[in-house]
Amino acid sequence: MRHISDILRLKHQHQLSVREIARSCGLPPSTVGDYVQRAETVGLKWPLPEGLSESQLHDLLLGPGRPAPAGPLVRATPDWPHVHAELRRPNVTLQLLWQEYRQAEPQGYSYTRFCELYQAWANTLEPTLRQVHVPGERMFVDWAGQTVPIRQADGSVTEASLFVAVLGASNKTYVEAFPNQQLASWIAGHCHAYASYQGVPRLTVPDNPKTAVIHACRYEPLLHRTYQEMAAHYGTALLPARAARPRDKAKVETGVQIAQRQILAALRDHTFFSVGELNQTLRPRCDQLNAQPFQKLDGSRNSWFEALDKPALLPLPAAPFVLATWSQVKVNIDYHVVVDHHFYSVPYRLIHQTLQARLTDTTVELFHQNKRVAAHARSFRRGLFTTLEEHRPKAHQRYLEWTPSRLIQWAQKTGPACGKLVEQILADRPHPEQGFRSCLGILRLGKGVGDARLEAACRRALHGGTTSYQSVRSILEHRLDQQPLEQDLPFTTPAHDNIRGAGYYH
């Protein structure tokens, strides 16, 4: 009977609703509403009149001899670990699980109370299990804060970093050591984790290291281009956690903590001489971690992985990802760019433009406005040039087609004197290519004056020992090519009193 006074107290003193009172007292809302209505009918309010006993209150509201409503029902408690595990399966909701529960227990909890009790039970679990993740949807990745000393052969000590990946639904953990936390190690950790899981999640959730996020932003983070390229290769999407929000990646935060406590702590007295040796020790301990049973739930990380994540993961690509580094380069006036101390050509129309260079172990690709404009085999010869002919201007291509022998053959078509002049110009230079322009200039003069005049001008230039473009041009401009050479003129002694003649010297 004490429920009657409790109902009236909660209604009038605390101003609670009928449903809130029913939830507090463990009564059906209809019973609470009936008591409140009967109290209003007889004009009974809170506080109750002094000296009014519970039996008198009962008779006042219900009439003498009428039995009080039954107390709170003892309802069957749902199997919360089963509910929690079922929620991880695709398209399974609390509404569906409640309906199945009510089919088995018709007098069971209402849907609202079912949800409240589940949330209360879930809040008692570890933080890593509090969220419900869709199988195959997310993989959380991060570097462990604790490093492992590696003793080198020269006596120095370096620090190895631990890469940790955790799948959202099954909590299966992947751990691998790397000599540093640079881009190559970051990408390799992802690739090895995907290979270990034999599949790819739809979302990869990293923290905000510079190898992943160039500029952290809550709404539009700027991702590293190599990282984006890796994600596109594997078909996963990158979803960086918000900066300074560790609960966005609580899975891997706890995974890192477990790896440090259950793996690294057990190896605290071991001495490692290489990263490879460390990884050989880590693998069996990581397998042991994934096989050990959960403390509050049925199964293990491995069993949950086989049942939940593995069937839902995306397939691996046919070929593994090839690491490439990106950089910005500017095209010089000679239509070449510098990548890793070597010069590579691009189309000459891109002079002074800024390009994106993609560098792998075997290739160099150059992009302009996200379009590839050049590709070369990578060369490790510092300071040298790799040039494709199609990148040169047409005039440069024609110029480079000339060789000393070809120039001489072309000049001989004009005449033997022209051929001999060109041959002598090329021979007089320290390097034949230094005379190419002079020879091409001489041959071009023939287009204006004809081959006959050019041949005569070359003959006069050879006779005078002036083998240059300027000499031949001057001869043609002054029409000296049309005058006979000195050796072709007949020798006569002029008549003059001051000239003794040849006979004077005999």
Coordinates of C-alpha atoms in Angstrom, one line a residue:
M1 CA 0.0 0.0 0.0
R2 CA 2.9 2.3 0.4
H3 CA 2.9 2.8 -3.3
I4 CA -0.2 5.0 -3.0
S5 CA 1.6 7.5 -0.8
D6 CA 4.8 7.3 -3.0
I7 CA 2.7 8.0 -6.1
L8 CA 1.0 11.0 -4.5
R9 CA 4.3 12.4 -3.2
L10 CA 6.0 12.1 -6.6
K11 CA 3.1 13.6 -8.4
H12 CA 2.4 16.6 -6.2
Q13 CA 5.8 17.3 -4.5
H14 CA 8.2 16.4 -7.4
Q15 CA 5.8 17.2 -10.3
L16 CA 6.7 13.9 -12.2
S17 CA 4.7 12.6 -15.1
V18 CA 2.7 9.3 -14.8
R19 CA 5.3 7.4 -16.9
E20 CA 8.2 8.7 -14.8
I21 CA 6.3 7.7 -11.6
A22 CA 5.6 4.3 -13.0
R23 CA 9.3 3.8 -13.9
S24 CA 10.4 4.9 -10.4
C25 CA 7.9 2.7 -8.6
G26 CA 8.1 -0.3 -11.0
L27 CA 4.3 -0.1 -11.7
P28 CA 2.4 -0.1 -15.0
P29 CA 1.5 3.5 -16.1
S30 CA -2.2 2.5 -16.1
T31 CA -2.1 1.7 -12.4
V32 CA -0.3 5.0 -11.5
G33 CA -2.9 6.9 -13.6
D34 CA -5.7 5.1 -11.8
Y35 CA -4.4 6.1 -8.4
V36 CA -3.9 9.7 -9.4
Q37 CA -7.4 10.0 -10.8
R38 CA -9.0 8.4 -7.7
A39 CA -7.1 10.8 -5.5
E40 CA -8.3 13.8 -7.5
T41 CA -11.9 12.5 -7.3
V42 CA -11.9 12.4 -3.5
G43 CA -9.9 15.6 -3.3
L44 CA -6.9 14.1 -1.8
K45 CA -3.6 16.0 -2.2
W46 CA -0.1 16.1 -0.8
P47 CA 0.8 16.3 2.0
L48 CA -1.6 13.7 3.3
P49 CA -3.7 14.5 6.4
E50 CA -2.0 13.7 9.6
G51 CA -3.0 10.4 11.2
L52 CA -4.2 8.9 7.9
S53 CA -3.0 5.3 7.8
E54 CA -2.2 3.3 4.8
S55 CA -5.3 1.1 5.3
Q56 CA -7.5 4.2 5.6
L57 CA -5.9 5.6 2.4
H58 CA -6.6 2.4 0.6
D59 CA -10.2 2.3 1.7
L60 CA -10.6 6.0 0.8
L61 CA -9.4 5.4 -2.8
L62 CA -10.5 1.9 -3.6
G63 CA -13.3 1.2 -1.1
P64 CA -13.3 -1.2 1.8
G65 CA -12.4 -4.7 1.2
R66 CA -11.1 -4.2 -2.4
P67 CA -7.7 -5.7 -3.0
A68 CA -4.8 -3.4 -3.8
P69 CA -3.2 -3.7 -7.3
A70 CA -0.6 -6.3 -7.7
G71 CA 3.0 -5.3 -7.0
P72 CA 5.7 -4.9 -9.7
L73 CA 6.1 -7.9 -12.0
V74 CA 9.3 -9.9 -11.9
R75 CA 10.3 -9.8 -15.6
A76 CA 12.9 -12.0 -17.3
T77 CA 16.2 -10.2 -17.8
P78 CA 17.3 -10.2 -21.4
D79 CA 20.7 -11.9 -22.3
W80 CA 22.6 -8.6 -22.7
P81 CA 25.9 -10.1 -24.1
H82 CA 23.8 -11.8 -26.8
V83 CA 22.0 -8.6 -27.6
H84 CA 25.3 -6.7 -27.7
A85 CA 26.8 -9.3 -30.1
E86 CA 23.7 -9.4 -32.3
L87 CA 23.9 -5.6 -32.8
R88 CA 27.2 -6.0 -34.6
R89 CA 25.5 -8.0 -37.4
P90 CA 24.3 -6.1 -40.5
N91 CA 20.9 -4.4 -40.2
V92 CA 20.2 -5.7 -36.7
T93 CA 18.6 -3.0 -34.4
L94 CA 17.4 -2.8 -30.8
Q95 CA 13.8 -2.7 -32.1
L96 CA 14.2 -6.1 -33.8
L97 CA 15.9 -7.6 -30.8
W98 CA 13.2 -6.3 -28.5
Q99 CA 10.5 -7.8 -30.6
E100 CA 12.2 -11.2 -30.5
Y101 CA 12.6 -10.8 -26.7
R102 CA 8.8 -10.1 -26.3
Q103 CA 8.0 -13.1 -28.4
A104 CA 9.8 -15.2 -25.9
E105 CA 8.7 -13.2 -22.9
P106 CA 5.2 -11.7 -23.5
Q107 CA 5.3 -10.1 -20.0
G108 CA 8.7 -8.7 -20.6
Y109 CA 10.0 -5.1 -20.5
S110 CA 8.6 -2.4 -22.8
Y111 CA 10.7 -1.2 -25.7
T112 CA 11.7 2.0 -23.8
R113 CA 12.7 0.2 -20.7
F114 CA 14.5 -2.5 -22.8
C115 CA 16.7 0.2 -24.4
E116 CA 17.4 1.9 -21.0
L117 CA 18.5 -1.3 -19.4
Y118 CA 20.7 -2.2 -22.4
Q119 CA 22.4 1.2 -22.2
A120 CA 23.0 0.8 -18.5
W121 CA 24.5 -2.6 -19.1
A122 CA 26.7 -1.4 -22.0
N123 CA 28.1 1.4 -19.9
T124 CA 29.6 -1.2 -17.6
L125 CA 31.8 -2.5 -20.4
E126 CA 35.3 -1.4 -21.4
P127 CA 35.3 1.9 -23.4
T128 CA 36.6 0.0 -26.5
L129 CA 33.4 -2.1 -26.6
R130 CA 31.0 0.7 -25.8
Q131 CA 30.5 1.7 -29.4
V132 CA 28.6 -0.5 -31.9
H133 CA 30.6 -0.8 -35.2
V134 CA 29.3 -2.2 -38.4
P135 CA 31.4 -5.3 -39.5
G136 CA 34.0 -4.5 -42.1
E137 CA 33.4 -0.8 -41.9
R138 CA 36.3 0.7 -39.9
M139 CA 40.0 0.1 -39.1
F140 CA 41.6 2.4 -36.6
V141 CA 45.4 3.1 -36.8
D142 CA 48.0 4.9 -34.7
W143 CA 51.5 4.9 -33.5
A144 CA 52.1 3.6 -30.0
G145 CA 53.6 6.2 -27.6
Q146 CA 56.1 3.7 -26.2
T147 CA 59.1 2.9 -28.3
V148 CA 61.5 -0.1 -28.2
P149 CA 65.3 0.4 -28.0
I150 CA 67.3 -1.3 -30.8
R151 CA 71.0 -1.8 -30.1
Q152 CA 73.1 -1.3 -33.2
A153 CA 76.4 -3.1 -34.1
D154 CA 78.4 0.1 -33.4
G155 CA 77.0 0.3 -29.8
S156 CA 74.5 3.1 -30.5
V157 CA 70.8 2.7 -29.6
T158 CA 67.9 3.7 -31.8
E159 CA 64.2 3.6 -31.1
A160 CA 61.7 1.5 -33.0
S161 CA 58.1 2.6 -33.2
L162 CA 55.1 0.4 -32.9
F163 CA 52.3 0.6 -35.6
V164 CA 48.9 -0.6 -34.2
A165 CA 45.7 -1.3 -36.2
V166 CA 42.4 -2.4 -34.7
L167 CA 39.2 -3.5 -36.6
G168 CA 36.1 -1.8 -35.3
A169 CA 33.7 -4.8 -35.0
S170 CA 35.9 -7.6 -33.9
N171 CA 38.8 -5.6 -32.2
K172 CA 41.3 -7.8 -34.0
T173 CA 44.7 -6.1 -33.5
Y174 CA 47.7 -5.9 -35.8
V175 CA 51.1 -4.8 -34.4
E176 CA 54.3 -4.2 -36.3
A177 CA 57.6 -2.4 -35.5
F178 CA 59.3 0.1 -37.8
P179 CA 62.6 1.9 -37.5
N180 CA 60.9 5.3 -37.7
Q181 CA 57.5 7.0 -38.1
Q182 CA 58.2 8.5 -41.6
L183 CA 55.9 8.2 -44.6
A184 CA 57.3 4.9 -45.9
S185 CA 56.8 3.2 -42.6
W186 CA 53.3 4.7 -42.2
I187 CA 52.2 3.4 -45.6
A188 CA 53.9 0.0 -45.2
G189 CA 52.0 -0.5 -41.9
H190 CA 48.7 0.0 -43.6
C191 CA 49.6 -2.3 -46.5
H192 CA 50.8 -5.1 -44.1
A193 CA 47.7 -4.7 -41.9
Y194 CA 45.3 -5.1 -44.9
A195 CA 47.3 -8.1 -46.1
S196 CA 47.1 -9.6 -42.5
Y197 CA 43.3 -9.2 -42.4
Q198 CA 43.1 -10.5 -46.0
G199 CA 40.7 -7.7 -46.8
V200 CA 40.2 -3.9 -46.7
P201 CA 37.7 -2.0 -44.5
R202 CA 35.5 0.7 -46.1
L203 CA 36.9 3.4 -43.8
T204 CA 40.4 3.9 -42.3
V205 CA 40.5 6.1 -39.3
P206 CA 44.0 7.6 -38.5
D207 CA 45.1 10.2 -36.0
N208 CA 46.7 13.4 -37.4
P209 CA 50.4 12.7 -38.0
K210 CA 52.1 14.7 -40.7
T211 CA 52.5 11.6 -42.8
A212 CA 48.7 11.3 -42.9
V213 CA 47.2 14.9 -42.5
I214 CA 49.2 17.9 -43.7
H215 CA 46.7 20.3 -42.2
A216 CA 44.3 19.2 -39.5
C217 CA 40.8 20.6 -39.7
R218 CA 37.5 19.4 -38.2
Y219 CA 35.6 19.8 -41.4
E220 CA 38.1 19.5 -44.4
P221 CA 41.5 18.1 -43.3
L222 CA 44.2 18.3 -45.9
L223 CA 45.5 14.8 -46.5
H224 CA 48.9 13.7 -47.7
R225 CA 48.7 12.9 -51.4
T226 CA 50.6 9.7 -51.1
Y227 CA 48.3 8.6 -48.3
Q228 CA 45.3 9.4 -50.5
E229 CA 46.8 7.5 -53.4
M230 CA 47.3 4.4 -51.2
A231 CA 43.6 4.6 -50.0
A232 CA 42.4 4.9 -53.6
H233 CA 44.5 1.8 -54.6
Y234 CA 42.9 -0.3 -51.8
G235 CA 39.4 1.2 -52.2
T236 CA 39.2 2.5 -48.7
A237 CA 38.2 6.0 -47.6
L238 CA 40.2 8.0 -45.1
L239 CA 38.4 9.6 -42.1
P240 CA 40.9 11.3 -39.8
A241 CA 39.9 11.7 -36.2
R242 CA 39.3 15.2 -34.9
A243 CA 42.3 16.8 -33.4
A244 CA 42.5 16.4 -29.6
R245 CA 39.5 14.0 -29.7
P246 CA 40.9 10.6 -28.7
R247 CA 37.4 9.1 -28.3
D248 CA 37.0 9.3 -32.1
K249 CA 39.5 6.5 -32.2
A250 CA 39.0 4.9 -28.8
K251 CA 39.4 1.5 -30.4
V252 CA 43.0 2.0 -31.3
E253 CA 43.7 4.0 -28.2
T254 CA 42.8 1.0 -26.1
G255 CA 44.5 -1.3 -28.6
V256 CA 47.7 0.7 -28.1
Q257 CA 47.3 0.4 -24.4
I258 CA 46.7 -3.3 -24.5
A259 CA 49.7 -3.8 -26.8
Q260 CA 52.0 -1.8 -24.5
R261 CA 50.8 -3.6 -21.4
Q262 CA 50.4 -7.2 -22.7
I263 CA 53.2 -7.3 -25.3
L264 CA 55.9 -4.6 -24.7
A265 CA 55.7 -4.9 -20.9
A266 CA 56.5 -8.6 -21.2
L267 CA 59.5 -7.8 -23.4
R268 CA 60.9 -5.1 -21.1
D269 CA 64.0 -7.2 -20.2
H270 CA 64.7 -8.3 -23.8
T271 CA 67.5 -6.8 -25.9
F272 CA 66.9 -6.4 -29.6
F273 CA 69.6 -5.9 -32.2
S274 CA 67.3 -5.2 -35.2
V275 CA 63.7 -4.3 -36.1
G276 CA 63.3 -7.7 -37.9
E277 CA 64.3 -9.5 -34.7
L278 CA 61.7 -7.4 -32.8
N279 CA 59.0 -8.2 -35.3
Q280 CA 59.7 -12.0 -35.0
T281 CA 59.1 -11.7 -31.3
L282 CA 56.0 -9.6 -31.7
R283 CA 54.1 -11.8 -34.1
P284 CA 53.4 -14.8 -31.8
R285 CA 52.5 -12.5 -28.9
C286 CA 50.1 -10.6 -31.2
D287 CA 48.5 -13.9 -32.3
Q288 CA 48.2 -14.8 -28.6
L289 CA 46.4 -11.5 -27.9
N290 CA 43.9 -12.1 -30.6
A291 CA 43.2 -15.7 -29.5
Q292 CA 42.6 -15.0 -25.8
P293 CA 38.9 -14.9 -24.7
F294 CA 37.2 -11.6 -23.8
Q295 CA 36.7 -10.9 -20.1
K296 CA 33.1 -9.9 -20.2
L297 CA 31.9 -11.3 -23.5
D298 CA 31.8 -14.6 -25.2
G299 CA 34.5 -15.4 -27.8
S300 CA 37.8 -13.8 -28.7
R301 CA 39.1 -11.3 -31.3
N302 CA 39.8 -14.1 -33.7
S303 CA 36.4 -15.7 -33.4
W304 CA 34.6 -12.4 -33.8
F305 CA 36.8 -11.5 -36.8
E306 CA 35.9 -14.8 -38.5
A307 CA 32.2 -14.2 -37.8
L308 CA 31.8 -10.5 -38.3
D309 CA 34.7 -8.6 -40.0
K310 CA 36.2 -11.1 -42.4
P311 CA 33.0 -11.8 -44.5
A312 CA 32.3 -8.0 -44.8
L313 CA 35.8 -6.8 -45.7
L314 CA 36.5 -5.6 -49.3
P315 CA 38.8 -7.8 -51.4
L316 CA 42.5 -6.9 -51.7
P317 CA 43.6 -5.4 -55.0
A318 CA 45.4 -7.7 -57.5
A319 CA 48.8 -6.0 -57.0
P320 CA 50.3 -4.4 -53.8
F321 CA 50.6 -0.7 -53.5
V322 CA 53.9 0.9 -54.8
L323 CA 55.1 3.7 -52.6
A324 CA 55.5 7.0 -54.4
T325 CA 56.6 10.4 -53.0
W326 CA 55.2 13.6 -54.3
S327 CA 56.9 17.0 -54.6
Q328 CA 56.4 20.3 -56.4
V329 CA 58.9 21.2 -59.2
K330 CA 59.2 24.2 -61.5
V331 CA 60.0 23.9 -65.2
N332 CA 63.2 25.8 -66.1
I333 CA 63.7 27.7 -69.3
D334 CA 65.4 24.6 -70.8
Y335 CA 62.1 22.7 -70.3
H336 CA 63.6 20.4 -67.7
V337 CA 62.8 19.9 -64.0
V338 CA 65.0 18.7 -61.2
V339 CA 63.8 15.6 -59.3
D340 CA 66.3 14.0 -56.8
H341 CA 69.3 15.8 -58.4
H342 CA 68.5 14.6 -61.9
F343 CA 67.1 16.6 -64.8
Y344 CA 64.0 15.3 -66.6
S345 CA 62.3 16.9 -69.7
V346 CA 58.7 18.0 -70.0
P347 CA 56.9 19.5 -73.0
Y348 CA 58.5 22.9 -73.8
R349 CA 55.1 24.7 -73.6
L350 CA 55.2 24.2 -69.8
I351 CA 58.2 26.5 -69.3
H352 CA 57.9 28.4 -65.9
Q353 CA 54.9 26.2 -64.9
T354 CA 54.7 24.5 -61.5
L355 CA 54.2 20.7 -61.8
Q356 CA 53.7 17.8 -59.4
A357 CA 56.4 15.1 -59.5
R358 CA 55.6 11.5 -58.5
L359 CA 58.7 9.5 -57.7
T360 CA 58.9 5.8 -57.3
D361 CA 61.9 3.4 -57.2
T362 CA 61.6 2.9 -61.0
T363 CA 59.7 5.8 -62.5
V364 CA 59.3 9.6 -62.5
E365 CA 55.9 11.0 -63.5
L366 CA 55.1 14.6 -63.9
F367 CA 51.6 16.1 -63.6
H368 CA 50.1 19.4 -64.6
Q369 CA 46.7 20.2 -63.3
N370 CA 46.2 16.5 -62.3
K371 CA 47.1 15.4 -65.9
R372 CA 50.2 13.4 -66.6
V373 CA 52.4 15.3 -69.0
A374 CA 55.6 13.3 -68.9
A375 CA 56.9 9.9 -67.7
H376 CA 60.6 8.8 -67.5
A377 CA 62.5 5.8 -66.2
R378 CA 64.2 6.9 -63.0
S379 CA 67.9 7.7 -63.2
F380 CA 70.2 7.9 -60.1
R381 CA 72.9 9.7 -62.0
R382 CA 73.2 13.1 -60.3
G383 CA 73.4 16.2 -62.4
L384 CA 72.7 14.5 -65.8
F385 CA 69.8 14.9 -68.2
T386 CA 67.0 12.6 -69.4
T387 CA 65.3 14.2 -72.4
L388 CA 62.6 13.0 -74.8
E389 CA 62.7 14.3 -78.3
E390 CA 59.0 15.1 -78.5
H391 CA 59.4 17.5 -75.6
R392 CA 61.7 19.8 -77.6
P393 CA 60.5 22.7 -79.8
K394 CA 60.4 21.8 -83.5
A395 CA 63.3 24.1 -84.2
H396 CA 65.4 22.3 -81.6
Q397 CA 64.5 19.0 -83.0
R398 CA 65.5 20.0 -86.5
Y399 CA 68.8 21.5 -85.2
L400 CA 69.7 18.3 -83.4
E401 CA 69.0 16.2 -86.5
W402 CA 72.2 17.8 -88.0
T403 CA 75.5 15.9 -87.8
P404 CA 78.9 17.0 -89.3
S405 CA 78.7 14.4 -92.0
R406 CA 75.1 15.4 -92.9
L407 CA 76.1 19.1 -93.1
I408 CA 79.1 18.3 -95.4
Q409 CA 76.9 16.2 -97.7
W410 CA 74.3 18.9 -98.0
A411 CA 77.0 21.5 -98.7
Q412 CA 78.5 19.3 -101.4
K413 CA 75.2 19.5 -103.2
T414 CA 75.8 23.2 -103.7
G415 CA 79.4 22.6 -105.0
P416 CA 82.8 21.2 -104.0
A417 CA 84.0 24.6 -102.7
C418 CA 80.9 24.9 -100.4
G419 CA 81.5 21.4 -99.1
K420 CA 85.2 22.1 -98.5
L421 CA 84.4 25.3 -96.7
V422 CA 81.9 23.6 -94.4
E423 CA 84.3 20.8 -93.7
Q424 CA 87.0 23.3 -92.8
I425 CA 84.7 25.3 -90.5
L426 CA 83.8 22.1 -88.6
A427 CA 87.4 21.0 -88.4
D428 CA 88.6 24.4 -87.1
R429 CA 86.2 24.4 -84.0
P430 CA 87.2 22.6 -80.7
H431 CA 83.9 20.7 -81.0
P432 CA 82.1 20.3 -84.4
E433 CA 78.7 21.4 -82.9
Q434 CA 80.2 24.8 -82.3
G435 CA 80.3 25.3 -86.1
F436 CA 76.8 24.0 -86.8
R437 CA 75.2 27.4 -86.7
S438 CA 77.9 29.0 -89.0
C439 CA 77.4 26.2 -91.5
L440 CA 73.6 26.4 -91.4
G441 CA 73.9 30.1 -91.9
I442 CA 76.1 29.7 -95.0
L443 CA 73.8 27.1 -96.5
R444 CA 70.8 29.4 -95.9
L445 CA 72.5 32.2 -97.9
G446 CA 72.1 30.0 -101.0
K447 CA 68.3 30.3 -100.8
G448 CA 68.6 34.1 -101.6
V449 CA 71.3 34.2 -104.2
G450 CA 71.3 30.7 -105.7
D451 CA 73.8 27.8 -105.6
A452 CA 76.1 29.3 -108.3
R453 CA 76.8 32.5 -106.5
L454 CA 77.1 30.7 -103.1
E455 CA 79.7 28.3 -104.6
A456 CA 81.6 31.2 -106.1
A457 CA 81.6 33.0 -102.7
C458 CA 82.8 29.9 -100.9
R459 CA 85.6 29.6 -103.5
R460 CA 86.7 33.2 -102.9
A461 CA 86.5 32.7 -99.1
L462 CA 88.7 29.6 -99.3
H463 CA 91.1 31.5 -101.5
G464 CA 91.3 34.3 -99.0
G465 CA 91.5 32.0 -96.0
T466 CA 88.4 33.6 -94.4
T467 CA 86.3 30.6 -93.5
S468 CA 83.3 32.1 -91.6
Y469 CA 79.7 33.0 -92.2
Q470 CA 80.4 36.7 -92.0
S471 CA 83.0 36.5 -94.7
V472 CA 80.8 34.6 -97.2
R473 CA 77.9 37.0 -96.4
S474 CA 80.2 40.1 -97.1
I475 CA 81.4 38.6 -100.3
L476 CA 77.9 38.2 -101.5
E477 CA 76.7 41.6 -100.4
H478 CA 79.6 43.3 -102.2
R479 CA 79.2 41.0 -105.2
L480 CA 82.9 39.9 -105.0
D481 CA 81.8 36.5 -106.0
Q482 CA 81.2 37.8 -109.5
Q483 CA 84.8 39.0 -109.9
P484 CA 87.6 36.7 -111.0
L485 CA 90.1 35.5 -108.4
E486 CA 93.6 37.0 -108.5
Q487 CA 95.2 33.7 -109.6
D488 CA 92.9 33.7 -112.6
L489 CA 94.0 37.1 -114.0
P490 CA 96.9 37.3 -116.6
F491 CA 100.1 38.9 -115.1
T492 CA 101.3 42.1 -117.1
T493 CA 103.9 44.7 -116.2
P494 CA 102.4 48.2 -116.3
A495 CA 104.4 50.8 -118.4
H496 CA 106.0 53.5 -116.1
D497 CA 109.3 55.2 -115.8
N498 CA 109.7 54.3 -112.1
I499 CA 109.3 50.6 -112.8
R500 CA 112.6 48.9 -113.7
G501 CA 111.2 45.7 -114.9
A502 CA 112.3 42.1 -114.4
G503 CA 115.4 42.5 -116.5
Y504 CA 117.0 45.0 -114.1
Y505 CA 117.6 42.3 -111.6
H506 CA 119.6 39.9 -113.9

